[in-house]
PDB file of C-alpha atoms in Angstrom:
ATOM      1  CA  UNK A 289      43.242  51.877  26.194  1.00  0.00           C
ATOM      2  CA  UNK A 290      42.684  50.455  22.707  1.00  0.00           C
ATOM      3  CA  UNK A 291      44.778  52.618  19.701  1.00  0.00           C
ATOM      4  CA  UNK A 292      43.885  52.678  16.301  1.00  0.00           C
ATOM      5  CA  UNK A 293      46.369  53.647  14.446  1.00  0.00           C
ATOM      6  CA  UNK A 294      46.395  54.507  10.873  1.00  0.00           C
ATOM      7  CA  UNK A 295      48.348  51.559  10.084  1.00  0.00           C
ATOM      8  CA  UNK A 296      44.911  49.582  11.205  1.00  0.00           C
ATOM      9  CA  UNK A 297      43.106  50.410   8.783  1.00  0.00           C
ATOM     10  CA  UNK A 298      45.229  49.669   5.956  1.00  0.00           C
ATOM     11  CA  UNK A 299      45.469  46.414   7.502  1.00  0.00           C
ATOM     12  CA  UNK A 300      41.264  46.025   7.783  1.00  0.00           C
ATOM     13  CA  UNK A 301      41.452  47.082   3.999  1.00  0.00           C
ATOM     14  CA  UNK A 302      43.827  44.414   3.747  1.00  0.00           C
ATOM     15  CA  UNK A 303      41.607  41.888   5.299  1.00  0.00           C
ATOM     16  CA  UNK A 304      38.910  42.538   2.950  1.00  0.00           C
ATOM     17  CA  UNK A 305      41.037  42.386  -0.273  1.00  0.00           C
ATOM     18  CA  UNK A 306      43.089  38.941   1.028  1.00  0.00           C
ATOM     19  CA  UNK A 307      39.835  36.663   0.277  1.00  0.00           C
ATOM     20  CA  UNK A 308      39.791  37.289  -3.738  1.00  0.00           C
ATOM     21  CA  UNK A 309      44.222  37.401  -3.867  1.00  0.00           C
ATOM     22  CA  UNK A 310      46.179  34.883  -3.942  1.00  0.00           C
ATOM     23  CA  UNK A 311      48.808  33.361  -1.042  1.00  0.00           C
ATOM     24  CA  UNK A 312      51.664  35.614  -2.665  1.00  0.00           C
ATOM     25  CA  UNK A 313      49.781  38.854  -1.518  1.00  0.00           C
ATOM     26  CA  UNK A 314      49.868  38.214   2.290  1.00  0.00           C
ATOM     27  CA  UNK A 315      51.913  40.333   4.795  1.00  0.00           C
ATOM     28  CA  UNK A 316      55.702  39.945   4.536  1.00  0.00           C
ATOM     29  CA  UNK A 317      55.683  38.080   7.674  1.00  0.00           C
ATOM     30  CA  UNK A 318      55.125  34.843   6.435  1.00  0.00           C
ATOM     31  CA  UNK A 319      57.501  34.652   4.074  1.00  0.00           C
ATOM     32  CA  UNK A 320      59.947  34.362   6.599  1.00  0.00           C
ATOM     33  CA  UNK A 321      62.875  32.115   6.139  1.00  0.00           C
ATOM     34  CA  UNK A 322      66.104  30.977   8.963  1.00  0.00           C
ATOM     35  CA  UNK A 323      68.894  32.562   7.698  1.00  0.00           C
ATOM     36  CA  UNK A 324      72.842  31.407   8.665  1.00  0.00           C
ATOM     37  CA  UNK A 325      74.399  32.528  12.031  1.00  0.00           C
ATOM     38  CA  UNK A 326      76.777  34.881  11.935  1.00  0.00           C
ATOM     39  CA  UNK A 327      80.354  34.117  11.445  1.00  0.00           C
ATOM     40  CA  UNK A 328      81.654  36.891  13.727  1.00  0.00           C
ATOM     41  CA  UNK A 329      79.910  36.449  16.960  1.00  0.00           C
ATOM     42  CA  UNK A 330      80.654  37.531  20.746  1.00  0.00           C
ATOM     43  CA  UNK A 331      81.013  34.522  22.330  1.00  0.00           C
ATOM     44  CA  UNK A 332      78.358  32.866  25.388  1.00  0.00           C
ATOM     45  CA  UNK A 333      79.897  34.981  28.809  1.00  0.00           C
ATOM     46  CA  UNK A 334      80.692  32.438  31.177  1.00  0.00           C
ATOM     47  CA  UNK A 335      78.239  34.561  33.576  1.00  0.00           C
ATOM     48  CA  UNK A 336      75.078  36.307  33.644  1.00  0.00           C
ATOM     49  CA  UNK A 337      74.755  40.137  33.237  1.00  0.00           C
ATOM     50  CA  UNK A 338      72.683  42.365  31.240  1.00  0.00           C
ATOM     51  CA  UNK A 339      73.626  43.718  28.517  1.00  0.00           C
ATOM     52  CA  UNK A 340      71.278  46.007  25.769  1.00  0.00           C
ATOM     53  CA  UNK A 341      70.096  46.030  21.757  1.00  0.00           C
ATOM     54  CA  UNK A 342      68.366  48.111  20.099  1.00  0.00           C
ATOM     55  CA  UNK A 343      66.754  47.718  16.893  1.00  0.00           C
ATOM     56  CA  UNK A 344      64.680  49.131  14.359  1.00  0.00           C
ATOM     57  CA  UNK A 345      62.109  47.133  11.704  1.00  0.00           C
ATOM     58  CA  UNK A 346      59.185  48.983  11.180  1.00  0.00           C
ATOM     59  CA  UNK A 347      56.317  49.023  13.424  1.00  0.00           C
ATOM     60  CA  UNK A 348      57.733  48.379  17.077  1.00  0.00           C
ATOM     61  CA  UNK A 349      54.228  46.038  18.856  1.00  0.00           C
ATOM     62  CA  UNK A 350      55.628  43.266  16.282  1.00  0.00           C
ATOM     63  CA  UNK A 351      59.406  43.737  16.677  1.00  0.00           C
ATOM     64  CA  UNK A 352      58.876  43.937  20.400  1.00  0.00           C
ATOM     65  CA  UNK A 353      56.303  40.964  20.055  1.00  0.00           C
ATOM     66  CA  UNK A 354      59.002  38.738  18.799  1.00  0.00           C
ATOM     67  CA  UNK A 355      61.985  39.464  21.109  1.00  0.00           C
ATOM     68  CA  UNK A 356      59.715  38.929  24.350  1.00  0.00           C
ATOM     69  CA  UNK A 357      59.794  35.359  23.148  1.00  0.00           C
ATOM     70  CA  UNK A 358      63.725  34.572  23.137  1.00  0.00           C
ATOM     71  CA  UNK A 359      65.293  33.319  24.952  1.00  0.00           C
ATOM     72  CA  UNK A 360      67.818  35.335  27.398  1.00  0.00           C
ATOM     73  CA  UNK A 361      65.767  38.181  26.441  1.00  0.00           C
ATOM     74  CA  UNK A 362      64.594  39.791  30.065  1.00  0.00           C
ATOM     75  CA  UNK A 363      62.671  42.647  28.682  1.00  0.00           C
ATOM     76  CA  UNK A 364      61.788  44.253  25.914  1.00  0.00           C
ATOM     77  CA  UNK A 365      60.278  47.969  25.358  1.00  0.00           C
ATOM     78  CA  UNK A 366      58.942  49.851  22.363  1.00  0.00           C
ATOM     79  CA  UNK A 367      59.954  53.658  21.318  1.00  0.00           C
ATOM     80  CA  UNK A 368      61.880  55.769  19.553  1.00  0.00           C
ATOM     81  CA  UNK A 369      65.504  56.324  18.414  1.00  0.00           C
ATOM     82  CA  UNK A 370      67.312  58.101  16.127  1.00  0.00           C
ATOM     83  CA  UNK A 371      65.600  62.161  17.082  1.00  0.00           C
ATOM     84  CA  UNK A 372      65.914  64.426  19.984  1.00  0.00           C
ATOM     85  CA  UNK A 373      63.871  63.953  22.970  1.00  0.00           C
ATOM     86  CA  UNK A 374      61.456  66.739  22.406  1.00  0.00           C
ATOM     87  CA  UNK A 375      60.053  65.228  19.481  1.00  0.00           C
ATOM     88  CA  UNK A 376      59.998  61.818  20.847  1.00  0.00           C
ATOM     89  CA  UNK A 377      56.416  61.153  20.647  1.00  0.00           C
ATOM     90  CA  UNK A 378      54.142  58.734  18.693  1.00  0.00           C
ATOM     91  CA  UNK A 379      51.801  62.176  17.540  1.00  0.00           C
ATOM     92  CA  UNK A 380      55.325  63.408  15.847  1.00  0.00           C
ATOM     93  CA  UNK A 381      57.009  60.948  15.416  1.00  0.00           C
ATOM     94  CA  UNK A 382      54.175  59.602  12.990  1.00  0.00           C
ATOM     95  CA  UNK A 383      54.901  62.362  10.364  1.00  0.00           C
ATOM     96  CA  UNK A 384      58.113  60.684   9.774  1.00  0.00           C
ATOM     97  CA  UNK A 385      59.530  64.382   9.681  1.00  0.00           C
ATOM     98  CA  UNK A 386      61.890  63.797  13.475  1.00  0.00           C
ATOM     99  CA  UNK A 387      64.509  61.549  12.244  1.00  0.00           C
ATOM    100  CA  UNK A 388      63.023  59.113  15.031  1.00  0.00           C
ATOM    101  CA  UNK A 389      62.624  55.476  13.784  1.00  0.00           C
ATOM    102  CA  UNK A 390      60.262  53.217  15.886  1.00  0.00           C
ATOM    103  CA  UNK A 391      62.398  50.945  17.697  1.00  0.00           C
ATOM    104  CA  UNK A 392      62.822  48.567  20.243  1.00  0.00           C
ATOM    105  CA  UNK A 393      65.403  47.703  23.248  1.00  0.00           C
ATOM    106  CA  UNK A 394      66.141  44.502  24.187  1.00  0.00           C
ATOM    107  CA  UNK A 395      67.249  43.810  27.595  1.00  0.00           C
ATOM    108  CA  UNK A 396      69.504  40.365  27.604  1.00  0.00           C
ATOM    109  CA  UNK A 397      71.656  38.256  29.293  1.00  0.00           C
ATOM    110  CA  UNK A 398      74.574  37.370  27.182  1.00  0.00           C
ATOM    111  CA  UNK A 399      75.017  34.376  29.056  1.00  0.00           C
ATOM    112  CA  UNK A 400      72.025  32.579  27.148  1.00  0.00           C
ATOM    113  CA  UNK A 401      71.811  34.465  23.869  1.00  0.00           C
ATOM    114  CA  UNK A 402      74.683  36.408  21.810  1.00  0.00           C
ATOM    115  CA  UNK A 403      73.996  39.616  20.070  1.00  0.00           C
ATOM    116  CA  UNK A 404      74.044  37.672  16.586  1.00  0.00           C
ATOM    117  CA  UNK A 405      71.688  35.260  17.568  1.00  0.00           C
ATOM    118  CA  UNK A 406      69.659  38.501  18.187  1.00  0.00           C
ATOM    119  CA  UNK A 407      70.568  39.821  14.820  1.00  0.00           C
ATOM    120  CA  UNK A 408      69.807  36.535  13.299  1.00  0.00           C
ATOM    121  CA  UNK A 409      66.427  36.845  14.654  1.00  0.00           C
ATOM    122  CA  UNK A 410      66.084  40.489  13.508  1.00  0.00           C
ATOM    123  CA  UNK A 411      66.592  39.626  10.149  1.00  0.00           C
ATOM    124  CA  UNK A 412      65.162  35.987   9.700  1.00  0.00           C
ATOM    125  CA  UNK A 413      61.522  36.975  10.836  1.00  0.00           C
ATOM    126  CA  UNK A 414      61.336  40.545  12.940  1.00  0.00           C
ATOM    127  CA  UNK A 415      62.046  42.804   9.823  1.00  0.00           C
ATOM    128  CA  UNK A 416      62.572  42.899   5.863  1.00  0.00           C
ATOM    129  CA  UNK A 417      66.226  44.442   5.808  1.00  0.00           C
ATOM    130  CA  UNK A 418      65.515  44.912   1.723  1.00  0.00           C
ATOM    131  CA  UNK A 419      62.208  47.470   2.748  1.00  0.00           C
ATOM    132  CA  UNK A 420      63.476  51.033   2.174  1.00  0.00           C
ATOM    133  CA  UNK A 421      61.246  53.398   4.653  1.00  0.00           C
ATOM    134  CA  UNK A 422      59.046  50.679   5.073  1.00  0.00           C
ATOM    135  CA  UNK A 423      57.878  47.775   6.312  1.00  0.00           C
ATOM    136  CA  UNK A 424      54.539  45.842   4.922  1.00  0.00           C
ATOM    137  CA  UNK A 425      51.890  48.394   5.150  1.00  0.00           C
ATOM    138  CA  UNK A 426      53.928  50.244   7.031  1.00  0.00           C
ATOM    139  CA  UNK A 427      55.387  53.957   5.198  1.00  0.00           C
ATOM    140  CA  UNK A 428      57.724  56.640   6.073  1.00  0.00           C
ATOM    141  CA  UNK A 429      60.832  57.160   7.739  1.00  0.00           C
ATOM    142  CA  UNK A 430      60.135  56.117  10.613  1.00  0.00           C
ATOM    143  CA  UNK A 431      59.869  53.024   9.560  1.00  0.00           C
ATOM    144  CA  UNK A 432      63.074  51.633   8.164  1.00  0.00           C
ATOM    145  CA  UNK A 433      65.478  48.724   9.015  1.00  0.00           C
ATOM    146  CA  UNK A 434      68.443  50.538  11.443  1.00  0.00           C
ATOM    147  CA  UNK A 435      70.428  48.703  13.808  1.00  0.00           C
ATOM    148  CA  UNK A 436      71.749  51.178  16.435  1.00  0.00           C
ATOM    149  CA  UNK A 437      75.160  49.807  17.877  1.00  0.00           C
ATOM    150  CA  UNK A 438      75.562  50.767  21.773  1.00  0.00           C
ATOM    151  CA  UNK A 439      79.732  49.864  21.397  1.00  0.00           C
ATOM    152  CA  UNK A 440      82.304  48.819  18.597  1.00  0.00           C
ATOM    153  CA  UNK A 441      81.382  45.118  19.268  1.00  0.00           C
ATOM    154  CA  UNK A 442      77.918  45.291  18.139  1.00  0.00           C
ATOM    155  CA  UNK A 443      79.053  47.492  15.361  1.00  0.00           C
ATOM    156  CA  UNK A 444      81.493  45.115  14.072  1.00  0.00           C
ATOM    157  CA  UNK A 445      79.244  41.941  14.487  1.00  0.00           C
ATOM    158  CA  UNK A 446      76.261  44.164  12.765  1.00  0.00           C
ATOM    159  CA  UNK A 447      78.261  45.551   9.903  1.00  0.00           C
ATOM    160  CA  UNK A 448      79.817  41.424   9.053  1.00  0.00           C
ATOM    161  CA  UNK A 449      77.116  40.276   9.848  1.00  0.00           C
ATOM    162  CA  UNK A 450      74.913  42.264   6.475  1.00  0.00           C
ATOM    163  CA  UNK A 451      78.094  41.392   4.315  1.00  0.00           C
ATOM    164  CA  UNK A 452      77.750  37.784   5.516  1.00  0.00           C
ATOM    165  CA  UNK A 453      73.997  37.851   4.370  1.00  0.00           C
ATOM    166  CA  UNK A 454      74.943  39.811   1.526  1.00  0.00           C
ATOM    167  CA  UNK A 455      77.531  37.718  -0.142  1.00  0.00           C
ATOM    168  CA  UNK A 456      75.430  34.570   0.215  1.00  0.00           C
ATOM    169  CA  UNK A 457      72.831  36.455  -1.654  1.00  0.00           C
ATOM    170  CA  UNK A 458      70.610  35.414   1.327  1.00  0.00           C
ATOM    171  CA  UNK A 459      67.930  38.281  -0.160  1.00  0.00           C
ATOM    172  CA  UNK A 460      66.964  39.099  -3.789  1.00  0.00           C
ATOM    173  CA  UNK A 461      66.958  42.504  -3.294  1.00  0.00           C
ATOM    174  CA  UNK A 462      70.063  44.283  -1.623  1.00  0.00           C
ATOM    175  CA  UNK A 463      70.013  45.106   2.181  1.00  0.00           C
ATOM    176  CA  UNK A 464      68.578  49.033   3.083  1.00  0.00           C
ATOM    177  CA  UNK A 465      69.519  48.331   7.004  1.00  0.00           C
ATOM    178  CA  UNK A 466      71.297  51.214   8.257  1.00  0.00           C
ATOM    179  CA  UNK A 467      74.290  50.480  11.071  1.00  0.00           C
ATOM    180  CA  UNK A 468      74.496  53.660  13.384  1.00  0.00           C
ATOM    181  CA  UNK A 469      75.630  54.422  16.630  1.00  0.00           C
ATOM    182  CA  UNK A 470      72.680  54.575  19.147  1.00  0.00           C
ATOM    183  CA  UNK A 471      72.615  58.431  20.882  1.00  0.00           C
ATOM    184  CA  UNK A 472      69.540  58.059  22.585  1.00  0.00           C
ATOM    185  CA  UNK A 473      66.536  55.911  23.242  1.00  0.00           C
ATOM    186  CA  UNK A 474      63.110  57.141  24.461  1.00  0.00           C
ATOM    187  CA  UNK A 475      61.023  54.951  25.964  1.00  0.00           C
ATOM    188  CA  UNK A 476      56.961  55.106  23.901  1.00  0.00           C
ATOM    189  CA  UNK A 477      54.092  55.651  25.524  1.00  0.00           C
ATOM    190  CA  UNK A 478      52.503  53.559  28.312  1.00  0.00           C
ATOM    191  CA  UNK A 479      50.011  52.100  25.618  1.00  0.00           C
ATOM    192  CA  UNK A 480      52.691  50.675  22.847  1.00  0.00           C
ATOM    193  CA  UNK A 481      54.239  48.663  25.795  1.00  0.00           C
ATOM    194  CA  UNK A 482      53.265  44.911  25.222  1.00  0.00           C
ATOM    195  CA  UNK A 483      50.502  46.070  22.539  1.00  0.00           C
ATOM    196  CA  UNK A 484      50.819  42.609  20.713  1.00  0.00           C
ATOM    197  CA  UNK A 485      50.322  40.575  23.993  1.00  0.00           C
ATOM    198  CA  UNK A 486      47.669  42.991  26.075  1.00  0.00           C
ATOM    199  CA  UNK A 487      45.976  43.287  21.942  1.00  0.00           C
ATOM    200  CA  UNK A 488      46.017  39.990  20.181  1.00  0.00           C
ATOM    201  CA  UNK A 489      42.735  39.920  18.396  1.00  0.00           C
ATOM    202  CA  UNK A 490      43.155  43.458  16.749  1.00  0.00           C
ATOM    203  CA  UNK A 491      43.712  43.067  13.073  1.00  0.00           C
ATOM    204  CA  UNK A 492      46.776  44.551  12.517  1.00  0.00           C
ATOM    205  CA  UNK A 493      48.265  42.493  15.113  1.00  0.00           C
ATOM    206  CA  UNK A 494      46.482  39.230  13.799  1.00  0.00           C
ATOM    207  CA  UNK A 495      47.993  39.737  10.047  1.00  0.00           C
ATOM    208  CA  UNK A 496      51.589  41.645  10.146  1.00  0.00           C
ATOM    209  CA  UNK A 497      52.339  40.893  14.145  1.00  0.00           C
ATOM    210  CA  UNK A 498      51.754  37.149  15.231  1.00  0.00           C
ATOM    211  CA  UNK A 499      53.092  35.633  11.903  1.00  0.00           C
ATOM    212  CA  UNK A 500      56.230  36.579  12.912  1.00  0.00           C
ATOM    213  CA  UNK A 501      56.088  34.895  16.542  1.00  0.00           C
ATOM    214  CA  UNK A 502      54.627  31.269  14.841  1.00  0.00           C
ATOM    215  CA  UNK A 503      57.765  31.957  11.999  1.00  0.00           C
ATOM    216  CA  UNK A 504      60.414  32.702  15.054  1.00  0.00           C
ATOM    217  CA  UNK A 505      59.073  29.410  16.750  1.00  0.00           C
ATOM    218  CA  UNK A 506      58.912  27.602  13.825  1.00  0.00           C
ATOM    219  CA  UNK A 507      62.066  28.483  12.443  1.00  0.00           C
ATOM    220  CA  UNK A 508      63.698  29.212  15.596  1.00  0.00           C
ATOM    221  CA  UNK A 509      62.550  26.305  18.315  1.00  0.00           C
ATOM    222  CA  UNK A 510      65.925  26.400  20.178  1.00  0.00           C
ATOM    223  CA  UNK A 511      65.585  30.248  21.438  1.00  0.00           C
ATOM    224  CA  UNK A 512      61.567  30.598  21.302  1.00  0.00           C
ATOM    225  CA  UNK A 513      60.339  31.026  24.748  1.00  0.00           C
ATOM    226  CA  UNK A 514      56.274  30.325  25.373  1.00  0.00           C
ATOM    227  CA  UNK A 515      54.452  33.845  26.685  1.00  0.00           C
ATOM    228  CA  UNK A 516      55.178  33.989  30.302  1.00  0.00           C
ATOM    229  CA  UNK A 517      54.828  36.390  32.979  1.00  0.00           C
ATOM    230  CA  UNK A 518      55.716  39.944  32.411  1.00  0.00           C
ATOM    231  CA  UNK A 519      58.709  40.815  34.924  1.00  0.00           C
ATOM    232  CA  UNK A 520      58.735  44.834  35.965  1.00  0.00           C
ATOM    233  CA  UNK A 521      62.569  45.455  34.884  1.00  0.00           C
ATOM    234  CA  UNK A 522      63.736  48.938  35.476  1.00  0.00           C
ATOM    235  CA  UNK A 523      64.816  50.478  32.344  1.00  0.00           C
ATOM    236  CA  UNK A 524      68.524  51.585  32.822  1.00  0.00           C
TER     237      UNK A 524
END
């Protein structure tokens, strides 16, 4: 089943206008840049396990997009956190009135990536951290920068992590990402799962979407991982 989504057609408009603007006026995803690694890391476990992020950066097909090409990442799904689960649908959530941002979590194996290496992803070419309620084309609420700790480790590495970035003055505007604890996550609709990979040609995905893979490959060759076969992992 093929969405459009209202975000599409800003980003058809888009296409039209980019042919008389000049390089400085395309999507926010290629102006992507490797930022440091985090000082304060959990280290490589000695053994493999799964363990979960989730993270929000505007809209979820590219954030998803991205992850399901690192490295240690197992599986990734698209939806919602940050509501209740009776508004935790795309039709609602869409108002930007639930308190839901679109997010995504990231199953991994902390044996082959950390969860800064993760962040350092995040930040470097998933999602603007300097947006406020937004992200490219992208308006509203439920679109802002949040990273939604699951334990006191994440929250620590998170929270030194955006001082890190901010005393280097890695970004000339100051950092908007919220650090909160994760209540709840609520798994989208059937149709936002893999909508980047199952989608490629569709315009929104072509101008705000795959940047962002070529950047994390580019920028990232040590933990980019070519498309491969999608594994059925149970979400837990």
């Amino acid at each position: 089943m093929t969405v459009i989504r209202r975000r599409s057609i800003h980003a058809l408009a888009s296409l039209l206008i980019l042919a008389g603007t000049s390089a400085c006026s395309l999507p926010v995803a290629n102006a992507a840049s490797a930022l440091p690694s985090p000082k304060l890391d959990a280290p490589l476990a000695t053994t493999h396990s799964e363990q979960v992020a989730v993270l929000a950066g505007g809209c979820f097909w590219g954030v998803e997009s991205v992850f399901e090409h690192v490295k240690g990442v197992k599986k990734v799904w698209s939806g919602y956190a940050g509501g209740n689960a009776d508004t935790a649908h795309y039709d609602l959530v869409s108002d930007g009135n639930t308190g839901h941002a679109e997010s995504v979590k990231i199953l991994y194996d902390p044996a082959q990536v950390s969860y800064g290496q993760l962040l350092q992803v995040f930040f470097s070419v998933a999602a603007d951290p300097t947006e406020l309620n937004r992200q490219g084309p992208d308006v509203g609420t439920q679109y802002r920068s949040v990273v939604f700790y699951g334990n006191d480790e994440q929250k620590r590495i998170a929270t030194a992590y955006i001082d890190q970035l901010t005393q280097a003055k890695a970004f000339g505007d100051p950092i908007v990402t919220q650090v909160v604890p994760l209540k709840a996550f609520y798994v989208a609709e059937a149709y936002h799962q893999d909508y980047a990979r199952l989608h490629p040609n569709q315009p929104y995905i072509v101008f705000n979407d795959a940047p962002k893979v070529r950047n994390l490959k580019q920028l990232f060759p040590n933990v980019y991982k070519a498309e491969e076969t999608v594994v059925d992992v149970q979400l837990h």
